[in-house]
XYZ file of C-alpha atoms in Angstrom:
396
model
C 30.832 42.869 -3.185
C 28.826 44.678 -0.568
C 26.782 43.021 2.072
C 23.439 44.079 0.771
C 24.087 43.675 -2.889
C 22.186 41.041 -4.770
C 23.919 37.712 -4.987
C 25.625 37.994 -1.611
C 24.605 34.950 0.406
C 26.272 36.016 3.629
C 23.825 36.946 6.346
C 20.788 37.329 4.121
C 19.553 33.800 4.950
C 18.587 33.220 1.305
C 16.465 36.311 0.896
C 17.267 36.216 -2.796
C 14.959 33.197 -3.164
C 11.177 33.602 -3.032
C 8.895 30.955 -1.518
C 7.821 29.836 -4.983
C 11.385 28.695 -5.834
C 12.359 31.638 -8.053
C 15.930 33.002 -7.946
C 16.098 36.764 -7.723
C 19.794 37.094 -8.560
C 19.185 37.854 -12.167
C 16.674 40.612 -11.631
C 17.662 43.962 -12.788
C 17.767 46.772 -10.346
C 18.009 44.389 -7.414
C 14.275 44.513 -6.678
C 12.474 41.536 -4.992
C 10.084 39.687 -7.314
C 6.407 39.144 -6.196
C 4.325 35.939 -6.435
C 4.481 34.148 -9.776
C 1.626 34.382 -12.219
C -0.981 31.681 -12.718
C 0.563 30.392 -15.928
C 3.642 29.279 -14.101
C 1.606 27.614 -11.365
C -0.500 25.659 -13.853
C 2.624 24.784 -15.740
C 4.195 23.183 -12.693
C 0.980 21.362 -11.860
C 0.675 19.989 -15.365
C 4.320 18.900 -15.280
C 3.708 16.913 -12.090
C 0.547 15.322 -13.452
C 2.233 14.609 -16.740
C 5.194 13.023 -14.988
C 2.926 10.749 -13.026
C 0.791 9.829 -16.019
C 3.506 9.874 -18.714
C 6.279 8.090 -16.866
C 9.259 8.990 -14.682
C 12.442 10.660 -15.778
C 11.028 13.043 -18.335
C 10.428 16.674 -17.925
C 6.853 17.836 -18.371
C 5.917 19.936 -21.306
C 4.718 23.497 -21.070
C 1.179 24.595 -20.348
C 0.238 24.560 -23.967
C 1.297 20.910 -24.420
C -0.651 17.664 -24.287
C 0.148 17.041 -20.607
C -1.668 20.200 -19.533
C -4.743 19.242 -21.535
C -4.773 15.785 -19.979
C -4.583 17.247 -16.479
C -7.461 19.570 -17.137
C -9.459 16.651 -18.534
C -8.917 14.602 -15.396
C -9.952 17.481 -13.185
C -13.011 18.092 -15.308
C -13.926 14.367 -15.217
C -13.672 14.280 -11.435
C -15.796 17.398 -11.135
C -18.393 15.993 -13.521
C -18.497 12.722 -11.557
C -18.981 14.558 -8.301
C -21.710 16.710 -9.845
C -23.459 13.681 -11.346
C -23.496 11.529 -8.225
C -24.573 14.407 -6.006
C -27.742 14.741 -8.080
C -29.363 11.537 -6.743
C -32.087 11.961 -4.114
C -34.923 9.920 -2.581
C -38.640 10.785 -2.204
C -40.501 9.025 0.622
C -43.515 6.777 0.111
C -45.948 9.342 1.517
C -44.337 12.279 -0.317
C -44.316 13.849 -3.740
C -41.467 15.949 -5.074
C -42.070 19.295 -6.823
C -39.234 20.040 -9.264
C -38.249 23.603 -10.175
C -35.894 24.021 -13.135
C -34.049 27.313 -12.977
C -36.754 28.578 -10.613
C -39.688 27.550 -12.823
C -42.092 24.701 -12.142
C -41.225 21.661 -14.219
C -42.919 18.487 -12.895
C -43.946 16.379 -9.902
C -41.882 13.256 -9.220
C -43.143 10.055 -7.573
C -41.658 8.261 -4.555
C -38.387 6.419 -4.997
C -34.840 7.152 -6.184
C -34.630 10.090 -8.588
C -31.931 12.225 -10.179
C -31.701 15.934 -10.831
C -29.012 18.116 -12.357
C -27.576 19.915 -9.361
C -27.556 23.698 -9.451
C -30.182 23.509 -12.228
C -33.130 21.680 -10.644
C -34.431 22.211 -7.111
C -36.752 19.622 -5.491
C -39.194 20.254 -2.605
C -40.756 17.181 -0.960
C -44.398 17.491 0.208
C -46.192 14.891 2.352
C -49.555 14.175 0.703
C -50.801 11.427 3.048
C -50.347 12.920 6.513
C -53.479 14.325 8.172
C -52.694 17.804 9.440
C -54.608 19.662 12.127
C -55.458 23.328 12.482
C -57.280 24.958 15.402
C -59.328 28.129 15.238
C -60.991 29.854 18.206
C -62.089 33.257 19.419
C -64.920 35.467 20.665
C -67.760 35.657 18.166
C -71.100 37.447 17.921
C -74.274 35.385 17.542
C -77.478 36.214 15.717
C -79.244 37.256 18.918
C -76.385 39.668 19.745
C -74.673 37.510 22.359
C -70.962 36.881 22.643
C -69.699 33.305 22.723
C -66.247 31.708 22.742
C -66.014 29.004 20.071
C -63.150 26.608 19.270
C -63.016 24.531 16.088
C -60.475 21.933 14.916
C -59.945 21.353 11.184
C -58.226 18.253 9.804
C -56.888 18.418 6.259
C -54.309 16.963 3.889
C -52.445 18.085 0.784
C -54.192 16.959 -2.391
C -52.019 18.769 -4.981
C -48.414 19.571 -3.920
C -47.855 22.096 -6.720
C -50.952 24.147 -5.821
C -50.129 23.815 -2.117
C -46.712 25.400 -2.668
C -47.309 27.983 -5.378
C -51.007 28.923 -5.631
C -50.919 30.991 -2.443
C -48.072 32.441 -0.431
C -48.731 30.291 2.658
C -51.396 27.624 2.303
C -51.571 26.795 6.014
C -52.034 30.418 7.022
C -54.610 30.913 4.264
C -56.547 27.896 5.520
C -56.464 29.293 9.069
C -57.926 32.584 7.871
C -60.545 30.782 5.786
C -61.543 28.663 8.803
C -61.924 31.716 11.000
C -64.020 33.443 8.335
C -66.298 30.423 7.796
C -66.761 29.883 11.528
C -67.681 33.497 12.173
C -70.152 33.443 9.295
C -71.906 30.342 10.640
C -71.928 31.534 14.268
C -73.324 34.884 13.136
C -76.375 33.097 11.698
C -77.039 30.935 14.778
C -78.704 31.626 18.130
C -76.906 31.423 21.444
C -79.075 28.635 22.820
C -78.576 26.538 19.712
C -74.791 26.954 19.871
C -74.587 25.909 23.509
C -77.057 22.997 23.398
C -78.520 21.090 20.486
C -77.254 22.957 17.427
C -73.595 21.932 17.544
C -73.889 19.234 14.902
C -75.617 21.594 12.479
C -72.992 24.302 13.108
C -70.185 21.823 12.430
C -71.763 20.688 9.167
C -72.422 24.259 7.974
C -68.868 25.302 8.869
C -67.379 22.423 6.892
C -69.517 23.204 3.834
C -68.619 26.919 3.956
C -64.919 26.157 4.446
C -64.840 23.753 1.501
C -66.361 26.418 -0.735
C -63.669 28.919 0.307
C -60.850 26.395 -0.196
C -62.179 25.437 -3.644
C -62.331 29.115 -4.584
C -58.703 29.698 -3.579
C -57.597 26.450 -5.315
C -54.935 25.826 -2.666
C -54.521 22.108 -3.325
C -55.903 21.245 0.139
C -58.637 18.732 0.953
C -60.653 19.243 4.149
C -61.054 15.850 5.845
C -63.116 16.749 8.936
C -64.251 19.682 11.054
C -64.670 19.065 14.795
C -66.654 21.371 17.069
C -64.498 21.396 20.214
C -65.989 23.913 22.616
C -68.576 26.661 22.920
C -69.019 28.588 26.131
C -70.330 32.003 27.147
C -68.066 34.725 28.543
C -66.916 34.297 32.126
C -68.985 37.271 33.314
C -72.281 35.562 32.475
C -71.170 31.943 32.711
C -73.137 31.229 35.930
C -76.405 32.463 34.452
C -75.908 30.384 31.315
C -75.057 27.348 33.437
C -78.328 27.744 35.324
C -80.241 28.055 32.079
C -78.493 24.981 30.682
C -79.270 23.010 33.852
C -82.957 23.967 33.632
C -83.072 22.821 29.998
C -81.476 19.531 30.947
C -84.017 19.090 33.754
C -86.828 19.789 31.320
C -85.461 17.194 28.938
C -85.090 14.704 31.780
C -88.674 15.253 32.962
C -89.879 14.891 29.412
C -88.067 11.585 29.011
C -89.493 10.350 32.335
C -92.995 11.308 31.229
C -92.486 9.519 27.932
C -91.277 6.432 29.793
C -94.346 6.533 32.057
C -96.566 6.973 29.004
C -94.938 4.028 27.287
C -95.551 1.933 30.399
C -99.155 2.948 31.091
C -100.633 3.064 27.599
C -99.899 -0.586 26.722
C -101.391 -1.702 30.045
C -104.504 0.421 29.488
C -104.860 -0.917 25.962
C -104.524 -4.476 27.233
C -107.105 -3.895 29.953
C -109.510 -2.318 27.477
C -108.999 -5.214 25.100
C -109.674 -7.704 27.913
C -112.875 -5.908 28.959
C -113.999 -5.817 25.367
C -113.412 -9.548 24.975
C -115.290 -10.250 28.228
C -118.193 -8.091 27.081
C -118.281 -9.910 23.775
C -118.226 -13.265 25.566
C -120.999 -12.175 27.932
C -123.063 -10.972 25.004
C -122.608 -14.222 23.149
C -123.444 -16.214 26.276
C -126.648 -14.250 26.942
C -127.722 -14.388 23.329
C -127.027 -18.116 23.075
C -128.886 -18.701 26.349
C -131.885 -16.775 25.078
C -131.817 -18.702 21.837
C -131.695 -21.954 23.796
C -134.672 -20.933 25.877
C -136.583 -20.034 22.757
C -135.770 -23.397 21.233
C -136.823 -25.157 24.453
C -140.083 -23.199 24.519
C -140.750 -24.109 20.922
C -140.335 -27.787 21.758
C -142.509 -27.480 24.846
C -145.362 -25.663 23.145
C -146.734 -28.678 21.208
C -146.763 -30.763 24.377
C -148.599 -28.034 26.263
C -151.120 -27.723 23.485
C -151.668 -31.496 23.591
C -152.025 -31.815 27.421
C -152.159 -28.453 29.174
C -152.905 -29.733 32.681
C -150.210 -32.354 32.812
C -147.651 -30.068 31.276
C -148.541 -27.283 33.701
C -148.153 -29.561 36.748
C -144.881 -30.913 35.503
C -143.492 -27.453 34.902
C -144.607 -26.397 38.354
C -142.940 -29.342 40.037
C -139.733 -28.884 38.104
C -139.638 -25.222 38.986
C -140.236 -25.798 42.675
C -137.550 -28.491 42.724
C -135.050 -26.043 41.321
C -136.093 -23.368 43.789
C -135.992 -25.590 46.890
C -132.680 -27.165 45.873
C -130.958 -23.789 46.239
C -132.436 -22.811 49.637
C -131.443 -23.788 53.172
C -134.918 -23.500 54.665
C -136.819 -26.575 55.763
C -140.588 -26.757 55.324
C -142.656 -29.044 57.544
C -146.298 -29.560 58.050
C -147.509 -27.556 61.026
C -150.434 -29.895 61.661
C -148.276 -32.962 62.054
C -147.492 -34.096 65.565
C -144.470 -35.737 66.990
C -140.827 -34.852 67.393
C -138.625 -33.843 64.486
C -134.851 -34.322 64.516
C -133.207 -32.341 61.722
C -129.444 -32.498 61.081
C -128.309 -30.004 58.374
C -125.266 -31.776 56.945
C -124.686 -29.134 54.251
C -124.589 -26.368 56.854
C -122.247 -28.304 59.090
C -119.831 -28.936 56.210
C -119.940 -25.278 55.184
C -119.363 -24.012 58.731
C -116.444 -26.403 59.215
C -114.667 -25.150 56.109
C -115.284 -21.530 57.124
C -113.866 -22.207 60.594
C -110.550 -23.363 59.138
C -110.198 -20.233 57.026
C -111.430 -17.649 59.528
C -109.350 -16.337 62.454
C -112.405 -15.834 64.659
C -114.188 -18.733 66.217
C -117.724 -19.276 65.134
C -120.449 -21.370 66.596
C -121.494 -24.265 64.449
C -124.980 -24.485 63.045
C -125.565 -27.719 64.852
C -125.124 -25.972 68.237
C -127.626 -23.325 67.244
C -130.311 -25.889 66.576
C -132.510 -26.385 69.613
C -133.668 -29.916 69.713
C -137.114 -30.777 71.059
C -136.898 -32.050 74.655
C -138.451 -35.302 75.677
C -141.945 -35.247 77.193
C -141.296 -36.366 80.742
C -144.402 -34.687 82.117
C -147.511 -36.503 80.914
C -149.672 -33.666 82.068
C -148.446 -31.151 79.565
C -151.241 -29.607 77.501
C -151.448 -29.229 73.768
C -150.460 -25.573 73.804
C -147.093 -26.278 75.399
C -146.535 -29.131 72.893
C -147.126 -26.873 69.962
C -144.823 -24.239 71.372
C -142.083 -26.780 71.892
C -142.563 -28.053 68.350
C -142.193 -24.572 66.886
C -138.960 -24.062 68.793
C -137.491 -27.141 67.204
C -137.959 -25.830 63.683
C -135.030 -24.487 61.794
């Protein structure tokens, strides 16, 4: 037998055997056999499984036997178990799951443990409680043809996860475009001064109302929570001029508030003073009227007495009147025809001057020192004319 003929085991290192365990000695023509077919592979696999499941020592049946069917059943059961258990998934508390069955919307699942048939259903979780933020800004044209840089922040949340995912291509980008459109529409109807100063609250409210109308029209499943007006400033080229104008407006407002504070302080005082003067005038009027009425009543009581005794009543009235007059005067009346010395000591004047001396810073001469007393008559030869002159000098 030749070296290279089939069946010769010398020097061929077993090339007549393939790696699958097949013997090539019986092949006709001496050609090497290729890999075995799949039937033989499954047959061997079913024999091994059948030997393990059916007991040792027996040879497994062929692929068409009961052992092959049992092996396929076990494999199928394992695959089904893996497929079943891989279908469990969890939805968070703040999320909702949108289920697509074979690419078509099926339902929305609630939070918790859920199951889906893998490769059939696809679940997308959407957070419906988180507050999301979106910022829009840019150069915009005002109603009075000025350019202003405005920045707006929009806070929103997902109200309907199905509409959020499938009503529009990209809900977040659509909301950004809607915000920019609403903001430009509102700024275009406002004046520059109003945007930079006192009209920010109104602009924010109008922007939120316009944005909600746009979002409701698109039906994106989004709820606008709040719209915050962040910043509004003029272009850098004219910023200094606008700052000066803003400062002047603030000064005007400050002066106005100061004037209002002064008004609130002065008017109550003036009203109180006017009320006090009015009360004093009313009191004075009542006092004068009551005094006049009292005098009338006194006159009416005095009239019958006067009619009964006119002379006596007239003298009495005269004396009473003179008593009142002389009681309020500091002058002293003496008889010029009387002779003799007169020593007069004005106690009321001395008491008044003493009290004034304590209160005044300048020293005053008392009334008693100003009184020139009448000297004694040491010269018996003095005539009557000198006596009268000396008497007049002693009068007060």
